[in-house]
Coordinates of N, CA and C in Angstrom, one line a residue:
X243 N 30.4 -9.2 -1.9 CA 30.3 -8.0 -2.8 C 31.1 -6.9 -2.2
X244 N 31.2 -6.7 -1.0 CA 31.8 -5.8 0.1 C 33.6 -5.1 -0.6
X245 N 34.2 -6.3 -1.0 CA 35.4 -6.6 -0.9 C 35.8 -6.3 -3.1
X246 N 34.7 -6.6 -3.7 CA 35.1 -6.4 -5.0 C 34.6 -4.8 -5.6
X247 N 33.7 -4.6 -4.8 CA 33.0 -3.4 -4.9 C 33.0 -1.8 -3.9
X248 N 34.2 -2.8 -3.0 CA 35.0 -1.2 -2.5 C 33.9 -0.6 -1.4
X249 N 33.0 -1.4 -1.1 CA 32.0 -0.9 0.0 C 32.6 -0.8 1.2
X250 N 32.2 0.6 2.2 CA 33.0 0.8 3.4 C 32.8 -0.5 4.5
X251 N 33.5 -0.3 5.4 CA 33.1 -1.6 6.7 C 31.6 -0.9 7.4
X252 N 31.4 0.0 7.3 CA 30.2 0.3 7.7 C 28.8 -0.2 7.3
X253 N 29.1 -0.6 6.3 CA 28.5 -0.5 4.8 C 27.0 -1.8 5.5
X254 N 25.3 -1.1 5.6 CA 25.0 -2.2 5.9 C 24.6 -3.6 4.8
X255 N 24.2 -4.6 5.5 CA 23.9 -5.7 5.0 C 22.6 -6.5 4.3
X256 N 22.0 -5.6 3.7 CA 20.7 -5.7 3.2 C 20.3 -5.4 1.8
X257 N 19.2 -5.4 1.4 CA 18.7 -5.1 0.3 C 18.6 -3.6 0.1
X258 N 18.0 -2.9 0.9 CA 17.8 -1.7 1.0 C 19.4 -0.7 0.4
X259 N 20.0 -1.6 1.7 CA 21.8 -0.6 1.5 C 22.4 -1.0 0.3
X260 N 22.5 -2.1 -0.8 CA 22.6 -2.4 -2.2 C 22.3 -1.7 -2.7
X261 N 20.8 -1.1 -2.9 CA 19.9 -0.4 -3.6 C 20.2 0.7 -3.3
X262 N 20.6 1.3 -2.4 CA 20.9 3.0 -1.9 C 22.4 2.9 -2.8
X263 N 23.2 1.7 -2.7 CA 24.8 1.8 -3.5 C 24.6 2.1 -4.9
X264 N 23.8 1.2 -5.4 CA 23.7 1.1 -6.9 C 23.0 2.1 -7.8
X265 N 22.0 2.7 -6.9 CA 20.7 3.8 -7.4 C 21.4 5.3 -7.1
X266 N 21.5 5.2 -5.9 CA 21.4 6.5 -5.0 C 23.2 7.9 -5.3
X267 N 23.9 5.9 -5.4 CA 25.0 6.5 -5.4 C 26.0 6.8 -3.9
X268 N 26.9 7.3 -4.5 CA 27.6 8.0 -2.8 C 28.0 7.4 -1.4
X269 N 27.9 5.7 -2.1 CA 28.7 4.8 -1.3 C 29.8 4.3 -1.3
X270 N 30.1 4.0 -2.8 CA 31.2 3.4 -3.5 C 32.5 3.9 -4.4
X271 N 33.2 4.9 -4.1 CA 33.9 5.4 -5.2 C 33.9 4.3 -6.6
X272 N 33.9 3.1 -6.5 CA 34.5 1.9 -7.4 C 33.1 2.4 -8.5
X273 N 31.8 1.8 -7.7 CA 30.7 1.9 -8.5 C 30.4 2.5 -9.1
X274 N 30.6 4.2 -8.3 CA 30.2 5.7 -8.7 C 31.2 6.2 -10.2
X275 N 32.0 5.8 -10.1 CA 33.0 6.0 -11.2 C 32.4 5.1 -12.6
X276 N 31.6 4.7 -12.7 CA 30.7 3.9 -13.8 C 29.8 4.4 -13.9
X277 N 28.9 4.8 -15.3 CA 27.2 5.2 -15.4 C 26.5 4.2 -14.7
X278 N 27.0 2.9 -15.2 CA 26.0 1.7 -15.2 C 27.2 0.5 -14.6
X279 N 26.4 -0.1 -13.7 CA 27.1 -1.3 -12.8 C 26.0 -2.5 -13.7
X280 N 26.7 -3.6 -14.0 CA 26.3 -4.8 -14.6 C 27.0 -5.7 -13.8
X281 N 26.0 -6.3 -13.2 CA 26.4 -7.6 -12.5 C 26.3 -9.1 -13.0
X282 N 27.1 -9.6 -13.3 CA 26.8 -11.5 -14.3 C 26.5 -12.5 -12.9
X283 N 25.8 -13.1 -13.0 CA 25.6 -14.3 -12.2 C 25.3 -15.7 -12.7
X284 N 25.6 -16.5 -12.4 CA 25.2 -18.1 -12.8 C 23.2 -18.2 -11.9
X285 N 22.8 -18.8 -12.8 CA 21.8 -18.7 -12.9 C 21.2 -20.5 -12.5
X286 N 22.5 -21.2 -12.6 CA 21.7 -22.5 -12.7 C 21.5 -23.2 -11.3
X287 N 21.9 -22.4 -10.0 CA 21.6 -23.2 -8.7 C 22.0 -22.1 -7.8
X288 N 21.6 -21.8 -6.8 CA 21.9 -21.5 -5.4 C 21.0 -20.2 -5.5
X289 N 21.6 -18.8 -5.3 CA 20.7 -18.0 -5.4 C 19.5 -17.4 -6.0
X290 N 20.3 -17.3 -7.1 CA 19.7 -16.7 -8.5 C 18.9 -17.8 -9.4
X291 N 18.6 -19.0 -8.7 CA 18.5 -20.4 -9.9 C 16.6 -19.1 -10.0
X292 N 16.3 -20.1 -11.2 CA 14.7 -19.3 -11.2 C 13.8 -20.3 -10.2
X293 N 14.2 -21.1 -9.7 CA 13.4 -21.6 -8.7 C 13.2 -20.8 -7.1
X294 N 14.1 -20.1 -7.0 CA 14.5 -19.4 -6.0 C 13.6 -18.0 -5.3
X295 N 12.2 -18.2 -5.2 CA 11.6 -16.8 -5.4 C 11.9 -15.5 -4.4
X296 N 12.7 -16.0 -3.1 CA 12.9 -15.4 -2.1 C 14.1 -14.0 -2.7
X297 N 14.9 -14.0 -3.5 CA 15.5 -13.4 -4.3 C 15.1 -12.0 -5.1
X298 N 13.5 -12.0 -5.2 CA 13.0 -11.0 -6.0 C 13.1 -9.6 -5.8
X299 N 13.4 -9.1 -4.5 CA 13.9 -8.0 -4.2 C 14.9 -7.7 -4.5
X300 N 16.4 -8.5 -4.4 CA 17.3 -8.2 -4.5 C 17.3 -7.9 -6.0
X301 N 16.8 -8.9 -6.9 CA 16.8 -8.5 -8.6 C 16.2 -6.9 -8.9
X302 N 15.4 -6.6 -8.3 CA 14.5 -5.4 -8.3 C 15.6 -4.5 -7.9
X303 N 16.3 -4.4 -7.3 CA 17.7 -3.2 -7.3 C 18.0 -2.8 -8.1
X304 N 18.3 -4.0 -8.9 CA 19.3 -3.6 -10.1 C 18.1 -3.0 -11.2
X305 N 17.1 -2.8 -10.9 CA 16.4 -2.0 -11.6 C 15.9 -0.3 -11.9
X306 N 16.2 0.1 -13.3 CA 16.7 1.4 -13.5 C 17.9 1.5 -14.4
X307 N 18.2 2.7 -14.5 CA 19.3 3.2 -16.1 C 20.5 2.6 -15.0
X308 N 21.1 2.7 -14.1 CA 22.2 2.7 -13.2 C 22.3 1.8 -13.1
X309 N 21.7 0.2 -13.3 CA 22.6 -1.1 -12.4 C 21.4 -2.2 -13.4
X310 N 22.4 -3.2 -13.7 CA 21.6 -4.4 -14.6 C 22.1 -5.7 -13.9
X311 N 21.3 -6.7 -13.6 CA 21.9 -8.2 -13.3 C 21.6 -8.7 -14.7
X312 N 22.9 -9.5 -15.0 CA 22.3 -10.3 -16.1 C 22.7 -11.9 -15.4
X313 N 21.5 -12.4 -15.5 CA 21.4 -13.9 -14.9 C 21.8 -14.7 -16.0
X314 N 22.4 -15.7 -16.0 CA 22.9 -16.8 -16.9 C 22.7 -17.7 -16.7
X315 N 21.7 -18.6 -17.5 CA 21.3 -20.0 -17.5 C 22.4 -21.1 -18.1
X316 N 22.2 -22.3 -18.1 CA 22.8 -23.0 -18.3 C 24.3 -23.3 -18.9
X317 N 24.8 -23.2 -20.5 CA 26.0 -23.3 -20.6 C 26.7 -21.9 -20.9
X318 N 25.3 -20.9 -20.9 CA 26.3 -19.6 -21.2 C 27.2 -18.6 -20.1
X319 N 28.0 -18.0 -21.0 CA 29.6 -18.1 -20.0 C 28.8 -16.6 -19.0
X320 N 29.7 -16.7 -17.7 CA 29.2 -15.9 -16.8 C 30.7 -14.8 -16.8
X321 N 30.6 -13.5 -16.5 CA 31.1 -12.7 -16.5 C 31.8 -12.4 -15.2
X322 N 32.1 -11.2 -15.1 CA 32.6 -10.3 -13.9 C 31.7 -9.3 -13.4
X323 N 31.9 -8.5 -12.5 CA 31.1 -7.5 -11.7 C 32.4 -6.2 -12.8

């Protein structure tokens, strides 16, 4: 995400510092230049699959007017950041 999302090399590596990018603001010129960040993900295996419960924090970020994940199940098409 670092590298599509214009995050500095400082930038830490956690849930918390996502959530300070996406909410707070004032990390990212790329982001900050948007009301709302929408993130698409494939939904059918690795992170995001719904089997996955370790994940539930990071979903919880994108919650609020500022930032949306939309997860995608099976054949529907996945997007861009």
């Amino acid at each position: 995400m670092s590298g599509p999302c214009e995050l500095p090399s400082w930038f830490g590596r956690n849930v918390d510092a996502w959530r300070d990018t996406i909410q707070t603001r004032g990390i990212s010129s790329l982001i900050d230049r948007h009301d709302t960040l929408v993130v698409h993900v494939d939904g059918t295996a690795g992170l995001f699959s719904r089997k996955n419960s370790e994940v539930r924090d990071l979903r919880s970020t994108f919650a609020g007017r500022r930032a949306r994940l939309v997860v995608h199940h099976s054949n529907q098409p996945v997007g861009g950041v």
